[in-house]
Coordinates of C-alpha atoms in Angstrom, one line a residue:
M707 CA 0.1 145.4 42.5
S708 CA 1.9 142.2 43.3
A709 CA 1.6 139.4 40.7
S710 CA 0.3 137.1 43.4
R711 CA -3.0 139.1 43.4
G712 CA -5.5 139.8 40.7
W713 CA -4.4 137.4 38.0
S714 CA -5.3 133.9 37.0
W715 CA -3.8 131.4 34.6
V716 CA -5.7 130.3 31.5
L717 CA -4.0 127.5 29.6
V718 CA -4.9 126.6 26.0
A719 CA -3.0 123.9 24.2
M720 CA -2.9 124.0 20.4
L721 CA -0.7 121.6 18.5
A722 CA 0.1 121.8 14.9
G723 CA -2.8 120.0 13.4
G724 CA -4.4 120.6 16.9
W725 CA -5.7 118.2 19.5
V726 CA -8.5 120.7 20.2
G727 CA -11.3 119.8 17.8
C728 CA -9.3 117.0 16.3
E729 CA -10.7 113.6 15.0
T730 CA -12.1 111.5 17.9
P731 CA -9.6 108.7 18.6
R732 CA -10.5 105.0 18.5
S733 CA -11.1 103.5 21.9
G734 CA -7.7 101.8 22.0
E735 CA -6.0 105.1 21.5
T736 CA -8.0 107.1 24.1
S737 CA -5.7 106.7 27.1
S738 CA -2.5 107.5 25.1
V739 CA -4.0 110.6 23.5
R740 CA -5.5 111.8 26.8
G741 CA -2.1 111.2 28.4
G742 CA -0.5 113.4 25.8
E743 CA -3.1 116.1 26.3
E744 CA -2.5 116.0 30.1
A745 CA 1.3 116.2 29.6
Q746 CA 0.8 119.1 27.2
V747 CA -1.4 121.0 29.7
A748 CA 1.1 120.3 32.5
R749 CA 4.0 121.8 30.4
L750 CA 1.9 124.9 29.6
M751 CA 1.1 125.2 33.2
E752 CA 4.8 125.2 34.0
S753 CA 5.3 128.0 31.4
A754 CA 2.5 130.0 32.9
Q755 CA 4.0 129.8 36.3
V756 CA 7.4 131.0 35.0
V757 CA 5.7 133.9 33.2
A758 CA 3.8 134.9 36.3
R759 CA 6.8 134.5 38.6
A760 CA 9.0 136.7 36.4
A761 CA 6.6 139.6 36.8
E762 CA 6.0 138.9 40.5
L763 CA 9.8 139.0 41.3
R764 CA 9.8 142.7 40.3
D765 CA 6.4 143.4 41.9
R766 CA 4.8 144.3 38.5
G767 CA 2.1 141.7 38.2
Y768 CA -0.3 141.4 35.3
G769 CA -3.5 142.2 37.1
G770 CA -5.5 140.0 34.6
E771 CA -5.4 136.6 33.0
V772 CA -2.1 135.0 31.9
E773 CA -2.9 132.9 28.8
V774 CA -0.3 130.5 27.4
V775 CA -1.1 129.2 24.0
R776 CA 0.7 126.5 22.1
G777 CA 1.4 127.6 18.5
E778 CA 3.9 129.2 16.2
S779 CA 5.2 132.6 17.2
V780 CA 5.8 135.3 14.7
A781 CA 9.2 136.8 15.1
P782 CA 9.3 140.5 14.6
G783 CA 11.1 142.0 11.6
R784 CA 14.3 143.9 11.7
G785 CA 12.6 147.3 11.7
L786 CA 15.8 149.1 10.8
G787 CA 15.7 152.7 9.5
E788 CA 17.2 153.5 6.1
G789 CA 20.3 155.1 7.6
I790 CA 21.0 152.1 9.8
E791 CA 20.6 149.7 7.0
E792 CA 23.0 151.6 4.9
E793 CA 25.6 151.7 7.7
R794 CA 25.0 148.0 8.4
A795 CA 25.9 147.1 4.8
R796 CA 29.1 149.2 4.9
L797 CA 30.3 147.9 8.2
S798 CA 29.6 144.3 7.0
Q799 CA 31.6 144.9 3.8
A800 CA 34.5 146.5 5.6
L801 CA 34.9 144.0 8.4
F802 CA 33.5 140.8 7.1
G803 CA 34.2 141.2 3.4
D804 CA 30.5 140.7 2.5
A805 CA 27.7 143.3 2.7
E806 CA 25.2 140.6 3.8
A807 CA 27.3 138.8 6.4
L808 CA 26.2 141.1 9.2
Q809 CA 22.4 141.0 9.8
L810 CA 20.7 142.8 12.6
S811 CA 17.5 140.9 13.1
V812 CA 19.4 139.4 16.1
D813 CA 17.4 136.4 17.0
R814 CA 17.7 136.9 20.8
G815 CA 16.6 133.3 21.5
W816 CA 13.0 134.3 22.5
S817 CA 11.5 136.3 19.6
S818 CA 11.4 133.2 17.4
R819 CA 10.0 131.0 20.2
A820 CA 7.4 133.1 21.9
E821 CA 5.3 136.1 21.3
A822 CA 3.4 138.1 23.9
R823 CA 0.5 140.4 23.5
A824 CA -0.9 142.6 26.3
G825 CA -4.6 142.6 26.5
E826 CA -7.2 144.6 28.4
Q827 CA -7.3 144.9 32.2
G828 CA -3.8 143.6 32.6
A829 CA -4.2 140.4 30.7
M830 CA -1.2 138.8 28.9
R831 CA -1.5 136.3 26.1
V832 CA 1.6 134.3 25.2
I833 CA 2.0 132.2 22.1
Q834 CA 4.7 129.6 22.8
E835 CA 6.5 127.4 20.3
G836 CA 8.0 124.2 21.7
D837 CA 8.0 122.7 25.2
G838 CA 11.6 122.8 26.5
E839 CA 13.4 125.0 29.0
V840 CA 14.3 127.5 26.3
S841 CA 10.6 127.8 25.4
R842 CA 9.6 128.4 29.0
W843 CA 12.3 131.1 29.3
A844 CA 11.3 132.6 26.0
S845 CA 7.6 132.9 27.2
A846 CA 8.8 134.8 30.3
M847 CA 11.1 137.0 28.2
A848 CA 8.4 137.9 25.7
S849 CA 5.9 138.7 28.3
S850 CA 8.4 140.7 30.4
V851 CA 9.4 142.8 27.3
A852 CA 5.7 143.5 26.6
L853 CA 5.1 144.4 30.2
E854 CA 8.0 146.9 30.2
S855 CA 6.7 148.4 26.9
Q856 CA 3.4 149.0 28.6
V857 CA 5.0 150.6 31.7
F858 CA 7.9 152.5 30.2
G859 CA 6.9 153.0 26.6
A860 CA 9.0 152.4 23.5
L861 CA 12.7 153.2 23.4
E862 CA 13.8 156.1 21.2
T863 CA 14.6 155.2 17.6
A864 CA 18.3 154.3 17.2
G865 CA 20.4 156.4 14.8
S866 CA 23.3 154.0 14.3
V867 CA 24.2 150.3 14.3
D868 CA 26.1 150.7 17.6
G869 CA 23.1 152.6 19.1
W870 CA 20.7 149.9 17.8
L871 CA 22.8 147.2 19.5
A872 CA 22.9 149.2 22.7
Q873 CA 19.1 149.4 22.6
Q874 CA 18.8 145.6 22.3
V875 CA 20.8 145.1 25.4
V876 CA 18.9 147.8 27.4
R877 CA 15.5 146.4 26.2
S878 CA 16.4 142.9 27.2
A879 CA 18.2 143.6 30.5
G880 CA 15.3 143.6 33.0
P881 CA 13.4 140.8 31.3
M882 CA 16.5 138.7 31.0
F883 CA 17.2 139.1 34.7
A884 CA 13.7 138.4 35.9
S885 CA 13.2 135.4 33.5
T886 CA 16.4 133.8 34.5
L887 CA 15.5 134.0 38.2
A888 CA 12.0 132.7 37.5
L889 CA 13.3 129.7 35.5
A890 CA 16.0 129.0 38.0
E891 CA 13.4 128.9 40.7
A892 CA 11.2 126.5 38.6
Q893 CA 14.3 124.2 38.3
G894 CA 14.7 124.1 42.1
M895 CA 17.8 126.3 42.2
E896 CA 18.2 128.6 45.3
L897 CA 19.1 131.6 43.2
D898 CA 17.7 135.0 44.3
G899 CA 18.3 138.5 42.8
A900 CA 21.1 139.5 45.2
L901 CA 23.1 136.3 44.4
L902 CA 22.6 136.5 40.7
A903 CA 23.6 140.1 40.7
R904 CA 26.8 139.4 42.5
R905 CA 27.5 136.2 40.6
P906 CA 26.0 136.6 37.1
D907 CA 28.1 133.6 35.9
L908 CA 25.6 131.4 37.8
A909 CA 23.1 132.0 34.9
E910 CA 25.1 129.5 32.9
R911 CA 23.8 126.8 35.3
V912 CA 20.2 127.6 34.4
A913 CA 19.0 125.1 31.7
G914 CA 17.6 127.0 28.8
V915 CA 19.3 130.3 29.6
N916 CA 22.8 128.7 29.1
E917 CA 21.7 127.8 25.5
V918 CA 20.7 131.3 24.5
M919 CA 23.9 132.8 25.9
A920 CA 26.1 130.4 23.9
A921 CA 26.3 130.8 20.1
G922 CA 28.0 127.5 19.6
E923 CA 30.9 126.6 17.3
G924 CA 30.5 127.7 13.7
A925 CA 27.5 129.9 14.5
S926 CA 26.5 132.7 12.0
V927 CA 27.4 136.3 12.8
E928 CA 23.7 136.9 13.5
R929 CA 23.5 134.1 16.0
A930 CA 26.8 135.1 17.7
L931 CA 25.5 138.7 18.0
G932 CA 22.3 137.5 19.5
A933 CA 24.1 135.4 22.1
L934 CA 26.3 138.3 23.0
V935 CA 23.3 140.6 23.4
M936 CA 21.8 138.2 25.8
R937 CA 25.0 137.8 27.9
E938 CA 25.5 141.5 28.0
A939 CA 21.8 142.1 28.9
L940 CA 22.2 139.9 31.9
G941 CA 25.4 141.5 32.9
L942 CA 23.9 145.0 32.6
A943 CA 20.9 144.1 34.6
A944 CA 23.1 142.5 37.3
A945 CA 25.2 145.7 37.5
L946 CA 22.1 147.9 37.8
Y947 CA 20.6 145.6 40.4
R948 CA 23.8 145.6 42.5
A949 CA 23.6 149.4 42.5
Q950 CA 20.0 149.8 43.5
G951 CA 17.9 146.6 43.1
W952 CA 15.0 146.6 40.8
G953 CA 14.9 150.4 40.9
G954 CA 18.3 150.4 39.3
V955 CA 17.3 148.0 36.6
E956 CA 14.3 150.1 35.7
W957 CA 16.4 153.3 35.8
G958 CA 18.5 151.7 33.0
R959 CA 15.4 150.9 30.9
V960 CA 14.0 154.5 31.3
E961 CA 17.4 156.2 30.8
G962 CA 18.4 154.1 27.8
S963 CA 21.7 154.5 26.0
G964 CA 22.8 155.3 22.4
Q965 CA 26.2 153.6 22.6
S966 CA 27.2 150.1 23.3
V967 CA 30.2 151.0 25.5
D968 CA 27.7 152.1 28.2
V969 CA 26.0 148.7 28.3
V970 CA 29.1 146.6 28.3
R971 CA 30.9 148.9 30.8
P972 CA 28.2 150.1 33.2
D973 CA 30.9 151.4 35.5
R974 CA 31.7 154.0 32.9
W975 CA 28.0 154.7 32.2
M976 CA 27.2 155.3 35.9
G977 CA 30.4 157.3 36.3
G978 CA 29.5 159.8 33.6
D979 CA 32.4 159.2 31.3
G980 CA 30.5 160.8 28.5
E981 CA 30.9 160.6 24.8
A982 CA 34.3 160.4 23.0
V983 CA 35.3 163.2 20.5
W984 CA 38.0 162.5 18.0
Q985 CA 40.2 165.0 16.1
W986 CA 41.4 163.4 12.9
P987 CA 44.9 164.5 11.8
E988 CA 45.3 167.2 9.2
A989 CA 47.9 165.1 7.5
F990 CA 45.3 162.4 6.9
E991 CA 42.8 164.9 5.6
A992 CA 45.4 166.1 3.1
V993 CA 46.0 162.6 1.9
Q994 CA 42.3 162.1 1.1
Q995 CA 42.0 165.5 -0.5
A996 CA 44.9 164.8 -2.8
R997 CA 43.3 161.6 -3.9
R998 CA 39.9 163.4 -4.3
W999 CA 38.1 160.7 -2.3
E1000 CA 34.8 161.9 -0.9
L1001 CA 33.7 161.4 2.7
I1002 CA 30.3 159.6 2.6
G1003 CA 29.9 158.3 6.1
Q1004 CA 31.2 158.3 9.7
G1005 CA 30.3 156.9 13.0
R1006 CA 31.6 154.3 15.5
V1007 CA 31.8 150.5 15.4
G1008 CA 31.6 150.1 19.2
P1009 CA 32.8 147.3 21.4
L1010 CA 29.8 145.0 20.9
L1011 CA 30.2 144.6 17.2
T1012 CA 34.0 144.5 17.5
S1013 CA 33.8 141.6 19.9
V1014 CA 31.6 139.6 17.6
W1015 CA 33.9 140.3 14.7
L1016 CA 36.9 139.1 16.7
E1017 CA 35.2 135.8 17.6
E1018 CA 36.4 134.5 14.3
V1019 CA 39.9 134.3 15.8
L1020 CA 39.2 134.4 19.6
D1021 CA 36.9 132.4 21.8
A1022 CA 33.8 134.3 23.1
R1023 CA 35.4 134.9 26.5
G1024 CA 38.6 136.3 25.0
A1025 CA 36.7 138.5 22.6
R1026 CA 34.5 139.9 25.4
S1027 CA 37.6 140.7 27.4
I1028 CA 38.3 143.6 25.1
F1029 CA 35.5 145.6 26.8
G1030 CA 37.7 146.3 29.9
A1031 CA 40.5 147.7 27.7
W1032 CA 38.3 149.6 25.3
L1033 CA 38.3 153.4 25.4
A1034 CA 36.6 154.7 22.2
D1035 CA 36.5 154.4 18.4
S1036 CA 35.6 156.3 15.3
Y1037 CA 35.4 155.4 11.6
R1038 CA 35.0 157.2 8.3
V1039 CA 34.0 155.9 4.9
Y1040 CA 35.3 157.4 1.7
R1041 CA 34.3 156.9 -2.0
S1042 CA 36.6 157.1 -5.0
P1043 CA 36.1 159.8 -7.6
G1044 CA 34.5 157.4 -10.0
G1045 CA 32.3 156.0 -7.3
G1046 CA 33.3 152.4 -7.9
E1047 CA 35.4 151.9 -4.7
E1048 CA 35.0 152.6 -1.0
G1049 CA 37.5 152.9 1.8
F1050 CA 36.8 152.2 5.5
V1051 CA 39.2 154.0 7.9
W1052 CA 38.8 153.0 11.6
L1053 CA 40.5 154.4 14.7
S1054 CA 40.2 152.8 18.1
A1055 CA 41.8 153.6 21.5
W1056 CA 42.9 151.2 24.2
R1057 CA 43.9 151.5 27.8
T1058 CA 47.6 150.5 27.4
P1059 CA 50.0 150.2 24.5
H1060 CA 50.4 146.5 25.2
E1061 CA 46.7 146.0 25.0
A1062 CA 46.6 148.0 21.8
Q1063 CA 49.3 145.6 20.4
Q1064 CA 47.3 142.5 21.4
V1065 CA 44.1 143.8 19.9
A1066 CA 45.9 144.9 16.7
A1067 CA 47.3 141.4 16.2
A1068 CA 43.9 139.9 16.6
M1069 CA 42.4 142.4 14.2
E1070 CA 45.0 141.4 11.5
Q1071 CA 44.1 137.8 11.9
A1072 CA 40.4 138.6 11.8
L1073 CA 40.7 140.5 8.5
V1074 CA 42.4 137.5 6.9
A1075 CA 40.0 135.0 8.5
R1076 CA 36.9 137.0 7.5
Q1077 CA 38.1 138.3 4.1
G1078 CA 40.6 135.6 2.9
E1079 CA 44.2 135.8 1.9
G1080 CA 43.6 138.7 -0.5
A1081 CA 42.9 141.0 2.5
G1082 CA 46.5 142.0 2.6
A1083 CA 46.1 143.9 -0.7
R1084 CA 43.1 145.9 0.6
T1085 CA 43.8 146.4 4.3
R1086 CA 46.3 147.6 6.9
V1087 CA 46.5 147.6 10.7
A1088 CA 49.0 149.7 12.6
V1089 CA 49.5 150.4 16.3
Q1090 CA 50.2 154.1 17.3
G1091 CA 50.7 154.3 21.0
L1092 CA 47.2 153.7 22.6
H1093 CA 45.6 153.8 19.2
V1094 CA 45.0 151.2 16.5
A1095 CA 44.4 152.3 12.9
L1096 CA 42.7 150.0 10.5
T1097 CA 41.9 150.6 6.8
S1098 CA 39.8 148.3 4.6
Y1099 CA 39.0 148.9 0.9
T1100 CA 36.6 147.1 -1.4
E1101 CA 39.3 146.8 -4.0
A1102 CA 43.1 146.3 -3.9
Q1103 CA 45.1 149.5 -3.4
D1104 CA 48.6 150.6 -4.1
P1105 CA 50.7 149.3 -1.1
G1106 CA 52.5 152.6 -0.8
H1107 CA 49.2 154.4 -0.4
L1108 CA 48.0 152.0 2.3
D1109 CA 51.2 152.5 4.3
D1110 CA 51.2 156.3 3.9
E1111 CA 47.5 156.4 5.0
V1112 CA 48.0 154.6 8.3
K1113 CA 51.1 156.7 9.0
A1114 CA 49.1 159.9 8.5
L1115 CA 46.6 158.7 11.2
A1116 CA 49.3 158.8 13.9
G1117 CA 48.3 162.3 15.0
A1118 CA 44.7 161.5 15.9
A1119 CA 43.6 163.0 19.3
L1120 CA 40.8 161.8 21.6
A1121 CA 38.9 163.6 24.3
F1122 CA 35.8 162.8 26.4
L1123 CA 32.9 165.2 27.1
P1124 CA 32.1 164.5 30.7
E1125 CA 28.5 164.0 31.7
E1126 CA 26.7 164.1 35.1
P1127 CA 27.2 160.8 36.9
A1128 CA 24.2 158.5 37.2
P1129 CA 22.3 158.5 40.5
L1130 CA 23.7 155.1 41.1
R1131 CA 27.1 153.9 42.3
F1132 CA 28.7 151.0 40.5
V1133 CA 29.5 147.9 42.6
P1134 CA 31.8 145.2 41.1
T1135 CA 30.8 141.6 40.9
T1136 CA 32.2 139.1 43.4
Y1137 CA 34.6 137.8 40.7
E1138 CA 35.7 141.3 39.7
R1139 CA 36.5 142.0 43.4
Y1140 CA 38.3 138.7 43.7
V1141 CA 40.5 139.4 40.7
E1142 CA 41.3 142.9 41.9
A1143 CA 42.1 141.7 45.4
A1144 CA 44.3 138.9 43.9
Q1145 CA 46.4 141.4 42.1
E1146 CA 47.3 143.0 45.5
A1147 CA 48.8 139.8 46.9
R1148 CA 52.4 140.1 48.1
L1149 CA 55.2 137.6 48.7
E1150 CA 57.7 139.8 50.7
G1151 CA 60.6 137.9 52.1
E1152 CA 59.1 134.9 53.9
R1153 CA 55.6 136.4 54.4
W1154 CA 52.7 135.7 52.1
Q1155 CA 49.8 138.1 52.2
D1156 CA 46.6 137.4 50.2
P1157 CA 43.8 140.0 50.3
A1158 CA 41.6 137.9 48.1
S1159 CA 41.4 134.9 50.4
G1160 CA 41.9 137.1 53.6
W1161 CA 44.9 135.1 54.9
T1162 CA 48.5 135.6 55.6
M1163 CA 51.2 133.0 56.4
S1164 CA 54.9 132.7 57.0
L1165 CA 56.9 130.5 54.6
E1166 CA 60.0 130.4 56.8
A1167 CA 59.5 126.7 57.3
L1168 CA 60.0 126.1 53.6
D1169 CA 63.7 126.8 53.8
G1170 CA 65.4 124.9 51.0
W1171 CA 62.4 125.2 48.7
Q1172 CA 62.2 127.5 45.6
V1173 CA 59.1 129.6 46.2
Q1174 CA 57.6 131.6 43.3
K1175 CA 54.5 133.9 43.3
S1176 CA 52.2 133.4 40.3
D1177 CA 50.3 136.1 38.4
E1178 CA 47.5 133.6 37.8
V1179 CA 44.4 134.4 39.8
H1180 CA 43.9 130.8 41.0
V1181 CA 47.4 129.3 41.5
R1182 CA 48.7 132.1 43.8
W1183 CA 52.2 130.7 44.7
F1184 CA 54.0 127.4 44.3
A1185 CA 57.2 126.0 45.8
T1186 CA 59.4 123.2 44.4
H1187 CA 62.0 121.1 46.2
E1188 CA 65.0 119.4 44.6
D1189 CA 63.6 116.0 45.5
G1190 CA 60.6 116.6 43.3
A1191 CA 58.1 117.8 46.0
L1192 CA 55.6 120.5 45.0
A1193 CA 53.6 122.7 47.4
Q1194 CA 51.1 125.3 46.3
W1195 CA 48.5 127.7 47.4
T1196 CA 45.4 128.0 45.2
T1197 CA 42.2 130.0 45.6
E1198 CA 38.8 130.1 43.9
L1199 CA 35.3 131.3 44.5
V1200 CA 33.0 128.8 46.2
D1201 CA 30.1 127.4 44.4
P1202 CA 27.1 129.0 46.2
L1203 CA 24.7 126.5 44.5
G1204 CA 26.8 123.4 45.4
A1205 CA 27.3 121.4 48.5
A1206 CA 28.1 123.4 51.6
F1207 CA 31.8 123.4 52.5
G1208 CA 32.6 120.6 54.9
S1209 CA 29.3 118.8 54.4
D1210 CA 29.0 115.1 53.7
D1211 CA 28.2 115.8 50.0
Y1212 CA 31.2 118.1 49.7
V1213 CA 33.5 115.5 51.2
A1214 CA 32.1 112.8 48.8
G1215 CA 32.7 115.1 45.8
L1216 CA 36.2 115.8 46.9
K1217 CA 37.0 112.1 47.3
E1218 CA 35.6 111.4 43.9
A1219 CA 37.7 114.1 42.3
F1220 CA 40.9 112.9 43.8
A1221 CA 40.2 109.3 43.0
R1222 CA 39.8 110.2 39.3
S1223 CA 43.1 112.2 39.2
V1224 CA 45.3 110.0 41.4
Q1225 CA 45.3 106.4 40.2
G1226 CA 44.9 103.7 42.8
S1227 CA 44.1 106.2 45.6
E1228 CA 41.5 105.9 48.4
P1229 CA 41.6 109.4 49.9
E1230 CA 41.0 109.8 53.6
V1231 CA 39.2 113.1 54.5
Q1232 CA 38.7 114.7 57.9
V1233 CA 36.6 117.7 58.7
S1234 CA 37.5 119.7 61.8
A1235 CA 36.6 123.0 63.4
E1236 CA 40.2 123.8 64.2
G1237 CA 41.9 127.1 63.2
E1238 CA 40.6 130.6 62.7
G1239 CA 37.8 131.3 60.3
G1240 CA 35.7 128.1 60.7
P1241 CA 36.1 124.4 59.7
R1242 CA 38.9 122.9 57.8
V1243 CA 38.9 120.0 55.4
S1244 CA 42.1 117.8 55.2
L1245 CA 42.7 115.1 52.7
A1246 CA 45.5 112.5 52.4
A1247 CA 45.9 110.3 49.4
T1248 CA 48.5 107.9 48.0
G1249 CA 48.6 106.6 44.5
E1250 CA 50.2 107.2 41.1
I1251 CA 50.3 110.2 38.7
D1252 CA 51.7 109.5 35.3
G1253 CA 53.1 106.2 36.6
R1254 CA 55.0 107.8 39.5
A1255 CA 54.2 106.8 43.1
I1256 CA 53.2 109.9 45.1
E1257 CA 51.7 111.0 48.4
L1258 CA 49.5 114.0 48.6
Q1259 CA 48.2 116.1 51.5
L1260 CA 45.6 118.8 51.1
W1261 CA 44.1 121.4 53.5
Q1262 CA 41.1 123.5 52.6
W1263 CA 39.2 126.3 54.3
E1264 CA 36.7 129.0 53.2
R1265 CA 36.3 132.6 54.1
G1266 CA 34.2 135.3 52.4
E1267 CA 33.2 133.0 49.6
V1268 CA 36.8 132.2 48.7
L1269 CA 38.0 128.7 49.0
T1270 CA 41.7 128.3 49.8
S1271 CA 43.5 125.0 49.0
Y1272 CA 47.0 124.4 50.4
S1273 CA 48.7 121.2 49.4
V1274 CA 51.9 119.2 49.1
Q1275 CA 52.7 116.5 46.6
A1276 CA 55.9 114.5 47.0
P1277 CA 57.5 111.1 45.9
A1278 CA 56.2 108.4 48.2
D1279 CA 59.7 107.5 49.5
G1280 CA 60.5 111.0 50.8
V1281 CA 57.2 112.6 51.7
G1282 CA 57.7 112.6 55.5
E1283 CA 60.2 115.5 55.8
R1284 CA 58.5 117.6 53.1
L1285 CA 55.1 117.1 54.7
A1286 CA 56.4 118.2 58.1
E1287 CA 57.8 121.4 56.6
V1288 CA 54.6 122.3 54.8
A1289 CA 52.5 121.5 57.9
L1290 CA 54.8 123.7 60.0
A1291 CA 54.2 126.6 57.7
L1292 CA 50.5 126.1 58.0
E1293 CA 50.7 126.7 61.8
S1294 CA 51.5 130.3 61.1
L1295 CA 48.2 130.9 59.2
E1296 CA 46.5 134.1 60.3
L1297 CA 43.5 136.2 59.2
Y1298 CA 44.3 139.1 57.0
G1299 CA 42.1 142.1 56.3
E1300 CA 38.4 141.9 55.6
A1301 CA 36.6 138.9 54.0
L1302 CA 36.0 139.4 50.3
V1303 CA 32.2 138.9 50.8
P1304 CA 31.2 139.8 54.4
E1305 CA 28.4 137.9 56.0
R1306 CA 26.1 140.9 55.7
E1307 CA 26.3 140.7 51.9
R1308 CA 25.7 137.0 51.8
G1309 CA 22.4 137.4 53.5
E1310 CA 21.5 140.7 51.9
A1311 CA 17.8 141.1 51.3
E1312 CA 16.4 141.7 47.8
G1313 CA 16.7 145.3 46.8
G1314 CA 20.3 145.7 45.8
A1315 CA 23.5 146.5 47.5
A1316 CA 23.6 149.4 49.9
G1317 CA 27.3 149.0 50.3
G1318 CA 29.9 146.8 48.7
A1319 CA 33.4 147.2 47.5
E1320 CA 34.5 150.7 46.8
G1321 CA 35.8 151.7 43.3
R1322 CA 34.4 151.1 39.9
G1323 CA 36.1 147.8 39.2
A1324 CA 37.5 149.0 35.9
E1325 CA 40.8 147.3 36.5
A1326 CA 39.2 144.0 37.4
E1327 CA 37.0 144.1 34.2
G1328 CA 40.0 145.1 32.0
I1329 CA 42.0 141.9 31.9
L1330 CA 42.5 140.8 28.3
E1331 CA 41.9 137.1 28.4
F1332 CA 43.6 136.2 25.2
R1333 CA 47.1 136.3 23.8
V1334 CA 47.9 136.5 20.1
E1335 CA 51.2 134.9 19.3
E1336 CA 53.4 136.7 16.9
E1337 CA 54.5 134.9 13.8

């Protein structure tokens, strides 16, 4: 049943102390109190509309009354099994140096702000705390989670910390996607399911949603973990939607997953990579037997928890970038003969030796940052090809033993048990496709070929310039001249929610941006329909940068949601000849290959992608976006 049929909104406002049944105001206060009541009712009405729209978007309406009540929600408890609680404490001690640092209540941003209870005949009652955008989003989340529980039932009980985290992402994915769309619509944004699925980064523009996806500087481990769960829930839902619309999203909820690598790498989940099986080296087993330490626990840390742990030394984006390079991991916990000490031994596998080196360096820094300077007497990190071995003890150990132990781990072997692929085909995001295409760009002789932007150009006119291709995904190539002139070719994805390319608003924004960066400039902008691929925007400006007089010429054009900027900047006294050379090169511009996002995808109807780029996008997802400098 569509949510537009069969339900009605019932709005009840209850303030702390309550205005319902409160003391009758004096006559002079009547209008202000009534105004407050009316404003409160209006805000609850807005929340009810968002709640109802989140269900309507997926054609799973409530069939009964939607009641939004102002009050205090009751956040659910952790509900962890005894085995998970024990593992949580051990992982927390080994990685964070404190058994209580890692908590798994994971305030997901909605459970402490809204509570939903399904009633009879499809009714839904939501208790909402607060009035802001986060509260409206939380009400939609809580009701969507309750709706999914009604339709699909409860998820299986998780058997590990990593499995529990995976479940939180799966449970939140569909509600997160629907609630984000509903709130964006309420804020006047033209953001539909197809666009959000291709560009999940646009969720950061939705007020309220952006808050719950960002932990903030100095956030607790629990808050950082909650923000990460929300980001990955949106990313998972977007991937499933790209594959098969809402049917794909609901497949993920029904199928579920017991490991976080599936939810942070849906391309591997859909591809049937299967579970990793580790063979620990006999030499390492012999070391433990000789010491008579007892094996008391084993499992996997998983990429989700690893990412949060590394956020102590990396920003959130850099920490998340490990997902693309992640292969698998396994850990063991040993107890000393007297029972007073424990040792945590962790193996992880990465896609390339270089990535393993980068991650190992970050892990070493994280151990010190999380556990203090004394970590060196209790821990070791070593790179062994694609593997990283890490050991962490509750007490200081003999340095020779720590060194021998990690050496004995060098013979570890890893294999994957393949599974049947999912009935879905992974389709990369627009950004992933852009990055992958950008890596295929070529500067061969005097010919520039750029699959990401879909253009090729001869640079023969730049004779006498030093031309260099860049590995950066936005500045694609640049050229310098001995007189100080600089030419460059840059690309970026267009802003689908911003001003249309070439429009008056776009031109005004472009002028304003250049006026801020070039002192004393009054940019002149022209929009023409010349050239292949549609209109071009050209800008000319004179002014000063860092006290130096310069002239600048910029050309822009757009194809397949990729904006290309081609520019020259030169000293004011010699710009003429350089400008002529750069303009001559522009005359050789030609279309190259297919547009990154064809027109048929831009206007794609709700329901998911039937086509899209081939491949699983693993390379595009696997770019480590951090660099750890060696001391």
